[in-house]
């Protein structure tokens, strides 16, 4: 049976890291009420590794999850939230999105990319685009 130290070494070898992040429900169309009933199930039973709270005026999940990189840690939480409540979390609390830092797949740059992708998903849906449209756009535009 593997010990915790052995498991940690195995995870490190496989590249699994632990990430802490905030997920906010920040809509392009305006500020949702902190007491919106869509949050009730998330407040009562947040996804594993997360706790419900507030971030300024926004509903927030403070999460700690494992992943090969930040995107792999954030995406499953967003999917769990969407399945449980219908809420698409759209923000990681990044201020100054224009302040770029190419510091690898686990740093501020990765957080900015994740937030921009979440914002794009929400805003695209408001004008009739779906996930397949966004994927097709990225594959065509960026190769």
Tab-separated table of N, CA and C in Angstrom:
chain	number	residue	atom	x	y	z
A	1	UNK	N	0.846	-1.181	0.000
A	1	UNK	CA	0.000	0.000	0.000
A	1	UNK	C	0.888	1.239	0.000
A	2	UNK	N	0.571	2.216	-0.832
A	2	UNK	CA	1.387	3.425	-0.949
A	2	UNK	C	1.149	4.348	0.238
A	3	UNK	N	2.222	4.925	0.730
A	3	UNK	CA	2.099	5.919	1.796
A	3	UNK	C	1.765	7.266	1.172
A	4	UNK	N	1.400	8.226	2.022
A	4	UNK	CA	1.105	9.573	1.523
A	4	UNK	C	2.324	10.164	0.832
A	5	UNK	N	3.529	9.966	1.424
A	5	UNK	CA	4.748	10.496	0.809
A	5	UNK	C	4.973	9.883	-0.569
A	6	UNK	N	4.734	8.572	-0.678
A	6	UNK	CA	4.886	7.907	-1.965
A	6	UNK	C	3.882	8.460	-2.963
A	7	UNK	N	2.633	8.635	-2.522
A	7	UNK	CA	1.594	9.184	-3.394
A	7	UNK	C	1.972	10.584	-3.855
A	8	UNK	N	2.476	11.423	-2.958
A	8	UNK	CA	2.882	12.776	-3.330
A	8	UNK	C	4.011	12.738	-4.355
A	9	UNK	N	4.965	11.826	-4.168
A	9	UNK	CA	6.058	11.708	-5.138
A	9	UNK	C	5.530	11.247	-6.489
A	10	UNK	N	4.600	10.259	-6.479
A	10	UNK	CA	4.023	9.779	-7.733
A	10	UNK	C	3.279	10.902	-8.442
A	11	UNK	N	2.491	11.676	-7.689
A	11	UNK	CA	1.769	12.796	-8.285
A	11	UNK	C	2.734	13.809	-8.869
A	12	UNK	N	3.813	14.100	-8.150
A	12	UNK	CA	4.791	15.078	-8.627
A	12	UNK	C	5.434	14.593	-9.924
A	13	UNK	N	5.717	13.282	-9.987
A	13	UNK	CA	6.310	12.723	-11.196
A	13	UNK	C	5.340	12.862	-12.364
A	14	UNK	N	4.050	12.617	-12.110
A	14	UNK	CA	3.043	12.708	-13.162
A	14	UNK	C	2.693	14.150	-13.502
A	15	UNK	N	3.183	15.102	-12.733
A	15	UNK	CA	2.912	16.505	-13.018
A	15	UNK	C	1.631	17.038	-12.422
A	16	UNK	N	1.032	16.318	-11.482
A	16	UNK	CA	-0.193	16.791	-10.846
A	16	UNK	C	0.181	17.814	-9.781
A	17	UNK	N	-0.474	18.958	-9.837
A	17	UNK	CA	-0.231	20.029	-8.876
A	17	UNK	C	-1.530	20.386	-8.180
A	18	UNK	N	-1.412	21.090	-7.066
A	18	UNK	CA	-2.578	21.566	-6.321
A	18	UNK	C	-2.707	23.067	-6.559
A	19	UNK	N	-3.914	23.499	-6.910
A	19	UNK	CA	-4.178	24.902	-7.236
A	19	UNK	C	-5.247	25.470	-6.318
A	20	UNK	N	-5.043	26.703	-5.906
A	20	UNK	CA	-6.052	27.451	-5.160
A	20	UNK	C	-6.544	28.569	-6.064
A	21	UNK	N	-7.861	28.722	-6.151
A	21	UNK	CA	-8.415	29.753	-7.022
A	21	UNK	C	-9.816	30.127	-6.551
A	22	UNK	N	-10.244	31.300	-6.955
A	22	UNK	CA	-11.599	31.782	-6.719
A	22	UNK	C	-12.363	31.698	-8.024
A	23	UNK	N	-13.605	31.270	-7.951
A	23	UNK	CA	-14.498	31.273	-9.108
A	23	UNK	C	-15.676	32.169	-8.779
A	24	UNK	N	-15.909	33.174	-9.612
A	24	UNK	CA	-16.975	34.135	-9.389
A	24	UNK	C	-18.037	34.011	-10.463
A	25	UNK	N	-19.249	34.383	-10.100
A	25	UNK	CA	-20.336	34.469	-11.067
A	25	UNK	C	-20.528	35.948	-11.358
A	26	UNK	N	-19.850	36.413	-12.392
A	26	UNK	CA	-19.805	37.834	-12.762
A	26	UNK	C	-20.305	37.939	-14.192
A	27	UNK	N	-21.503	38.457	-14.375
A	27	UNK	CA	-22.135	38.432	-15.686
A	27	UNK	C	-21.911	39.709	-16.480
A	28	UNK	N	-21.837	39.564	-17.792
A	28	UNK	CA	-21.694	40.721	-18.680
A	28	UNK	C	-22.926	41.617	-18.601
A	29	UNK	N	-24.079	41.027	-18.317
A	29	UNK	CA	-25.339	41.775	-18.300
A	29	UNK	C	-25.622	42.462	-16.968
A	30	UNK	N	-24.775	42.296	-15.984
A	30	UNK	CA	-25.001	42.961	-14.704
A	30	UNK	C	-24.670	42.080	-13.519
A	31	UNK	N	-24.708	42.682	-12.366
A	31	UNK	CA	-24.332	42.029	-11.119
A	31	UNK	C	-25.486	41.190	-10.577
A	32	UNK	N	-25.311	39.865	-10.466
A	32	UNK	CA	-26.360	39.034	-9.880
A	32	UNK	C	-26.459	39.292	-8.371
A	33	UNK	N	-27.645	39.145	-7.832
A	33	UNK	CA	-27.879	39.297	-6.400
A	33	UNK	C	-27.187	38.155	-5.655
A	34	UNK	N	-26.506	38.482	-4.571
A	34	UNK	CA	-25.831	37.446	-3.775
A	34	UNK	C	-26.806	36.407	-3.230
A	35	UNK	N	-28.076	36.766	-3.144
A	35	UNK	CA	-29.094	35.852	-2.619
A	35	UNK	C	-29.899	35.186	-3.734
A	36	UNK	N	-29.378	35.216	-4.945
A	36	UNK	CA	-30.020	34.565	-6.085
A	36	UNK	C	-30.256	33.095	-5.730
A	37	UNK	N	-31.471	32.581	-5.925
A	37	UNK	CA	-31.760	31.192	-5.552
A	37	UNK	C	-30.915	30.157	-6.299
A	38	UNK	N	-30.312	30.543	-7.428
A	38	UNK	CA	-29.448	29.592	-8.140
A	38	UNK	C	-28.236	29.203	-7.302
A	39	UNK	N	-27.874	30.041	-6.331
A	39	UNK	CA	-26.706	29.763	-5.499
A	39	UNK	C	-27.025	28.854	-4.313
A	40	UNK	N	-28.309	28.655	-4.020
A	40	UNK	CA	-28.688	27.912	-2.812
A	40	UNK	C	-28.053	26.530	-2.743
A	41	UNK	N	-28.119	25.780	-3.837
A	41	UNK	CA	-27.550	24.423	-3.818
A	41	UNK	C	-26.031	24.468	-3.671
A	42	UNK	N	-25.398	25.493	-4.243
A	42	UNK	CA	-23.941	25.622	-4.140
A	42	UNK	C	-23.515	26.032	-2.736
A	43	UNK	N	-24.334	26.847	-2.081
A	43	UNK	CA	-24.047	27.232	-0.696
A	43	UNK	C	-24.219	26.035	0.230
A	44	UNK	N	-25.270	25.241	-0.017
A	44	UNK	CA	-25.555	24.080	0.830
A	44	UNK	C	-24.554	22.948	0.612
A	45	UNK	N	-24.134	22.755	-0.616
A	45	UNK	CA	-23.226	21.649	-0.946
A	45	UNK	C	-22.283	22.083	-2.064
A	46	UNK	N	-21.252	22.866	-1.720
A	46	UNK	CA	-20.303	23.283	-2.758
A	46	UNK	C	-19.541	22.078	-3.314
A	47	UNK	N	-18.977	22.217	-4.495
A	47	UNK	CA	-18.188	21.117	-5.054
A	47	UNK	C	-17.056	20.722	-4.099
A	48	UNK	N	-16.619	19.468	-4.151
A	48	UNK	CA	-15.511	19.040	-3.290
A	48	UNK	C	-14.296	19.956	-3.452
A	49	UNK	N	-13.702	20.315	-2.327
A	49	UNK	CA	-12.530	21.179	-2.342
A	49	UNK	C	-12.858	22.655	-2.416
A	50	UNK	N	-14.146	23.008	-2.381
A	50	UNK	CA	-14.564	24.408	-2.499
A	50	UNK	C	-15.421	24.813	-1.302
A	51	UNK	N	-15.421	26.100	-1.022
A	51	UNK	CA	-16.334	26.670	-0.039
A	51	UNK	C	-17.002	27.881	-0.673
A	52	UNK	N	-18.267	28.081	-0.338
A	52	UNK	CA	-19.036	29.192	-0.903
A	52	UNK	C	-18.852	30.434	-0.049
A	53	UNK	N	-18.821	31.581	-0.714
A	53	UNK	CA	-18.690	32.844	-0.007
A	53	UNK	C	-18.932	34.000	-0.947
A	54	UNK	N	-18.294	35.104	-0.648
A	54	UNK	CA	-18.417	36.273	-1.511
A	54	UNK	C	-17.045	36.845	-1.785
A	55	UNK	N	-16.935	37.489	-2.913
A	55	UNK	CA	-15.722	38.158	-3.355
A	55	UNK	C	-16.181	39.545	-3.759
A	56	UNK	N	-16.015	40.494	-2.869
A	56	UNK	CA	-16.603	41.807	-3.107
A	56	UNK	C	-18.107	41.673	-3.146
A	57	UNK	N	-18.714	42.072	-4.248
A	57	UNK	CA	-20.169	41.983	-4.411
A	57	UNK	C	-20.616	40.735	-5.161
A	58	UNK	N	-19.712	39.802	-5.397
A	58	UNK	CA	-20.019	38.639	-6.213
A	58	UNK	C	-20.079	37.362	-5.389
A	59	UNK	N	-20.957	36.431	-5.828
A	59	UNK	CA	-20.939	35.083	-5.277
A	59	UNK	C	-19.631	34.428	-5.704
A	60	UNK	N	-19.016	33.699	-4.794
A	60	UNK	CA	-17.692	33.140	-5.067
A	60	UNK	C	-17.569	31.740	-4.486
A	61	UNK	N	-16.853	30.914	-5.192
A	61	UNK	CA	-16.385	29.635	-4.658
A	61	UNK	C	-14.877	29.739	-4.518
A	62	UNK	N	-14.380	29.473	-3.326
A	62	UNK	CA	-12.937	29.426	-3.086
A	62	UNK	C	-12.558	27.947	-3.128
A	63	UNK	N	-11.701	27.616	-4.071
A	63	UNK	CA	-11.446	26.203	-4.348
A	63	UNK	C	-9.971	25.855	-4.255
A	64	UNK	N	-9.744	24.608	-3.932
A	64	UNK	CA	-8.418	24.008	-4.002
A	64	UNK	C	-8.594	22.666	-4.689
A	65	UNK	N	-7.983	22.539	-5.848
A	65	UNK	CA	-8.124	21.331	-6.661
A	65	UNK	C	-6.795	20.940	-7.280
A	66	UNK	N	-6.688	19.671	-7.622
A	66	UNK	CA	-5.505	19.166	-8.309
A	66	UNK	C	-5.741	19.179	-9.813
A	67	UNK	N	-4.634	19.271	-10.552
A	67	UNK	CA	-4.701	19.204	-12.000
A	67	UNK	C	-3.312	19.189	-12.586
A	68	UNK	N	-3.219	18.807	-13.841
A	68	UNK	CA	-1.929	18.848	-14.524
A	68	UNK	C	-1.489	20.283	-14.733
A	69	UNK	N	-2.473	21.186	-14.867
A	69	UNK	CA	-2.214	22.620	-14.979
A	69	UNK	C	-3.452	23.338	-14.455
A	70	UNK	N	-3.404	24.659	-14.427
A	70	UNK	CA	-4.513	25.426	-13.871
A	70	UNK	C	-5.822	25.186	-14.617
A	71	UNK	N	-5.780	25.154	-15.940
A	71	UNK	CA	-7.007	24.927	-16.708
A	71	UNK	C	-7.640	23.589	-16.347
A	72	UNK	N	-6.811	22.563	-16.147
A	72	UNK	CA	-7.318	21.239	-15.784
A	72	UNK	C	-7.880	21.198	-14.370
A	73	UNK	N	-7.475	22.120	-13.515
A	73	UNK	CA	-8.025	22.197	-12.161
A	73	UNK	C	-9.342	22.974	-12.149
A	74	UNK	N	-9.428	24.044	-12.933
A	74	UNK	CA	-10.598	24.925	-12.927
A	74	UNK	C	-11.779	24.321	-13.691
A	75	UNK	N	-11.545	23.755	-14.857
A	75	UNK	CA	-12.631	23.298	-15.736
A	75	UNK	C	-13.591	22.310	-15.071
A	76	UNK	N	-13.106	21.280	-14.352
A	76	UNK	CA	-14.058	20.348	-13.740
A	76	UNK	C	-14.958	21.007	-12.696
A	77	UNK	N	-14.433	21.980	-11.962
A	77	UNK	CA	-15.265	22.679	-10.980
A	77	UNK	C	-16.381	23.426	-11.707
A	78	UNK	N	-16.033	24.114	-12.794
A	78	UNK	CA	-17.045	24.834	-13.578
A	78	UNK	C	-18.117	23.872	-14.089
A	79	UNK	N	-17.702	22.703	-14.559
A	79	UNK	CA	-18.657	21.712	-15.063
A	79	UNK	C	-19.559	21.198	-13.942
A	80	UNK	N	-18.990	20.943	-12.763
A	80	UNK	CA	-19.784	20.475	-11.621
A	80	UNK	C	-20.806	21.530	-11.199
A	81	UNK	N	-20.387	22.784	-11.159
A	81	UNK	CA	-21.286	23.875	-10.777
A	81	UNK	C	-22.419	23.999	-11.789
A	82	UNK	N	-22.078	23.955	-13.067
A	82	UNK	CA	-23.083	24.077	-14.121
A	82	UNK	C	-24.090	22.924	-14.044
A	83	UNK	N	-23.602	21.704	-13.786
A	83	UNK	CA	-24.493	20.546	-13.692
A	83	UNK	C	-25.402	20.634	-12.465
A	84	UNK	N	-24.881	21.132	-11.356
A	84	UNK	CA	-25.644	21.180	-10.109
A	84	UNK	C	-26.638	22.332	-10.058
A	85	UNK	N	-26.295	23.460	-10.702
A	85	UNK	CA	-27.108	24.664	-10.505
A	85	UNK	C	-27.485	25.402	-11.784
A	86	UNK	N	-26.866	25.036	-12.898
A	86	UNK	CA	-27.090	25.770	-14.133
A	86	UNK	C	-26.287	27.051	-14.237
A	87	UNK	N	-25.453	27.333	-13.243
A	87	UNK	CA	-24.664	28.563	-13.210
A	87	UNK	C	-23.331	28.332	-13.918
A	88	UNK	N	-23.006	29.213	-14.864
A	88	UNK	CA	-21.692	29.193	-15.499
A	88	UNK	C	-20.810	30.193	-14.767
A	89	UNK	N	-19.831	29.699	-14.045
A	89	UNK	CA	-18.890	30.580	-13.355
A	89	UNK	C	-18.041	31.248	-14.436
A	90	UNK	N	-17.883	32.567	-14.351
A	90	UNK	CA	-17.335	33.323	-15.473
A	90	UNK	C	-16.080	34.112	-15.156
A	91	UNK	N	-15.556	33.985	-13.953
A	91	UNK	CA	-14.492	34.904	-13.553
A	91	UNK	C	-13.614	34.229	-12.504
A	92	UNK	N	-12.339	34.543	-12.543
A	92	UNK	CA	-11.399	34.062	-11.530
A	92	UNK	C	-10.923	35.194	-10.622
A	93	UNK	N	-11.571	36.336	-10.721
A	93	UNK	CA	-11.206	37.459	-9.871
A	93	UNK	C	-9.962	38.199	-10.309
A	94	UNK	N	-9.588	38.039	-11.570
A	94	UNK	CA	-8.382	38.702	-12.078
A	94	UNK	C	-8.703	40.156	-12.386
A	95	UNK	N	-7.920	41.035	-11.837
A	95	UNK	CA	-8.017	42.448	-12.197
A	95	UNK	C	-6.836	42.757	-13.104
A	96	UNK	N	-7.017	43.677	-14.012
A	96	UNK	CA	-5.932	44.035	-14.927
A	96	UNK	C	-5.634	42.936	-15.923
A	97	UNK	N	-6.673	42.473	-16.626
A	97	UNK	CA	-6.483	41.408	-17.619
A	97	UNK	C	-5.460	41.774	-18.684
A	98	UNK	N	-5.275	43.043	-18.904
A	98	UNK	CA	-4.329	43.510	-19.929
A	98	UNK	C	-2.884	43.425	-19.448
A	99	UNK	N	-2.669	43.197	-18.154
A	99	UNK	CA	-1.310	43.100	-17.605
A	99	UNK	C	-0.814	41.671	-17.802
A	100	UNK	N	-0.100	41.458	-18.857
A	100	UNK	CA	0.305	40.110	-19.250
A	100	UNK	C	1.631	39.719	-18.633
A	101	UNK	N	1.730	38.475	-18.243
A	101	UNK	CA	2.980	37.915	-17.759
A	101	UNK	C	3.052	36.480	-18.263
A	102	UNK	N	4.018	36.202	-19.120
A	102	UNK	CA	4.194	34.859	-19.673
A	102	UNK	C	5.035	34.042	-18.701
A	103	UNK	N	4.398	33.618	-17.617
A	103	UNK	CA	5.113	32.930	-16.547
A	103	UNK	C	4.755	31.451	-16.447
A	104	UNK	N	4.343	30.866	-17.540
A	104	UNK	CA	4.100	29.429	-17.570
A	104	UNK	C	2.643	29.061	-17.355
A	105	UNK	N	2.395	27.765	-17.403
A	105	UNK	CA	1.037	27.229	-17.363
A	105	UNK	C	0.414	27.240	-15.976
A	106	UNK	N	1.144	27.713	-14.985
A	106	UNK	CA	0.629	27.702	-13.621
A	106	UNK	C	0.647	29.072	-12.959
A	107	UNK	N	1.026	30.108	-13.664
A	107	UNK	CA	1.166	31.425	-13.058
A	107	UNK	C	0.036	32.372	-13.409
A	108	UNK	N	0.326	33.642	-13.277
A	108	UNK	CA	-0.673	34.671	-13.555
A	108	UNK	C	-1.163	34.598	-15.001
A	109	UNK	N	-0.259	34.352	-15.933
A	109	UNK	CA	-0.669	34.247	-17.328
A	109	UNK	C	-1.728	33.175	-17.528
A	110	UNK	N	-1.576	32.032	-16.870
A	110	UNK	CA	-2.561	30.953	-16.972
A	110	UNK	C	-3.897	31.383	-16.379
A	111	UNK	N	-3.852	32.128	-15.286
A	111	UNK	CA	-5.077	32.614	-14.657
A	111	UNK	C	-5.800	33.587	-15.581
A	112	UNK	N	-5.052	34.464	-16.236
A	112	UNK	CA	-5.648	35.408	-17.189
A	112	UNK	C	-6.288	34.646	-18.349
A	113	UNK	N	-5.587	33.658	-18.896
A	113	UNK	CA	-6.134	32.869	-20.007
A	113	UNK	C	-7.423	32.170	-19.576
A	114	UNK	N	-7.419	31.550	-18.400
A	114	UNK	CA	-8.617	30.857	-17.916
A	114	UNK	C	-9.785	31.828	-17.773
A	115	UNK	N	-9.528	33.003	-17.210
A	115	UNK	CA	-10.615	33.969	-17.047
A	115	UNK	C	-11.137	34.435	-18.399
A	116	UNK	N	-10.258	34.719	-19.339
A	116	UNK	CA	-10.707	35.154	-20.663
A	116	UNK	C	-11.555	34.080	-21.346
A	117	UNK	N	-11.175	32.817	-21.184
A	117	UNK	CA	-11.961	31.733	-21.777
A	117	UNK	C	-13.344	31.635	-21.137
A	118	UNK	N	-13.415	31.772	-19.801
A	118	UNK	CA	-14.712	31.736	-19.126
A	118	UNK	C	-15.584	32.916	-19.555
A	119	UNK	N	-14.984	34.089	-19.655
A	119	UNK	CA	-15.729	35.267	-20.100
A	119	UNK	C	-16.224	35.075	-21.532
A	120	UNK	N	-15.369	34.515	-22.381
A	120	UNK	CA	-15.760	34.280	-23.774
A	120	UNK	C	-16.931	33.303	-23.851
A	121	UNK	N	-16.907	32.253	-23.040
A	121	UNK	CA	-17.988	31.269	-23.058
A	121	UNK	C	-19.316	31.918	-22.687
A	122	UNK	N	-19.306	32.734	-21.644
A	122	UNK	CA	-20.548	33.382	-21.209
A	122	UNK	C	-21.038	34.381	-22.247
A	123	UNK	N	-20.163	35.221	-22.716
A	123	UNK	CA	-20.563	36.288	-23.635
A	123	UNK	C	-20.950	35.743	-25.008
A	124	UNK	N	-20.261	34.698	-25.458
A	124	UNK	CA	-20.617	34.092	-26.745
A	124	UNK	C	-22.034	33.528	-26.700
A	125	UNK	N	-22.394	32.918	-25.566
A	125	UNK	CA	-23.740	32.345	-25.456
A	125	UNK	C	-24.817	33.428	-25.515
A	126	UNK	N	-24.495	34.634	-25.079
A	126	UNK	CA	-25.470	35.733	-25.105
A	126	UNK	C	-25.821	36.168	-26.524
A	127	UNK	N	-24.921	35.899	-27.461
A	127	UNK	CA	-25.178	36.306	-28.847
A	127	UNK	C	-25.377	35.113	-29.786
A	128	UNK	N	-25.588	33.942	-29.191
A	128	UNK	CA	-25.965	32.791	-29.994
A	128	UNK	C	-24.870	31.818	-30.374
A	129	UNK	N	-23.659	32.024	-29.900
A	129	UNK	CA	-22.588	31.067	-30.177
A	129	UNK	C	-22.556	29.993	-29.096
A	130	UNK	N	-22.192	28.787	-29.505
A	130	UNK	CA	-22.039	27.688	-28.565
A	130	UNK	C	-20.577	27.310	-28.410
A	131	UNK	N	-20.334	26.330	-27.577
A	131	UNK	CA	-18.974	25.860	-27.320
A	131	UNK	C	-18.318	25.382	-28.610
A	132	UNK	N	-19.065	24.651	-29.438
A	132	UNK	CA	-18.500	24.164	-30.702
A	132	UNK	C	-18.047	25.319	-31.593
A	133	UNK	N	-18.804	26.409	-31.587
A	133	UNK	CA	-18.413	27.586	-32.376
A	133	UNK	C	-17.094	28.162	-31.874
A	134	UNK	N	-16.943	28.233	-30.566
A	134	UNK	CA	-15.706	28.777	-29.995
A	134	UNK	C	-14.514	27.873	-30.286
A	135	UNK	N	-14.715	26.570	-30.143
A	135	UNK	CA	-13.631	25.622	-30.427
A	135	UNK	C	-13.232	25.713	-31.896
A	136	UNK	N	-14.222	25.747	-32.784
A	136	UNK	CA	-13.934	25.866	-34.217
A	136	UNK	C	-13.173	27.160	-34.497
A	137	UNK	N	-13.587	28.265	-33.881
A	137	UNK	CA	-12.898	29.539	-34.059
A	137	UNK	C	-11.445	29.436	-33.614
A	138	UNK	N	-11.208	28.891	-32.429
A	138	UNK	CA	-9.834	28.777	-31.924
A	138	UNK	C	-8.987	27.870	-32.804
A	139	UNK	N	-9.559	26.748	-33.229
A	139	UNK	CA	-8.790	25.835	-34.089
A	139	UNK	C	-8.451	26.480	-35.424
A	140	UNK	N	-9.381	27.239	-35.974
A	140	UNK	CA	-9.141	27.890	-37.263
A	140	UNK	C	-8.179	29.059	-37.118
A	141	UNK	N	-8.434	29.906	-36.141
A	141	UNK	CA	-7.630	31.123	-35.979
A	141	UNK	C	-6.232	30.844	-35.448
A	142	UNK	N	-6.128	29.928	-34.503
A	142	UNK	CA	-4.843	29.704	-33.833
A	142	UNK	C	-4.151	28.424	-34.276
A	143	UNK	N	-4.835	27.628	-35.069
A	143	UNK	CA	-4.222	26.420	-35.594
A	143	UNK	C	-4.304	25.303	-34.649
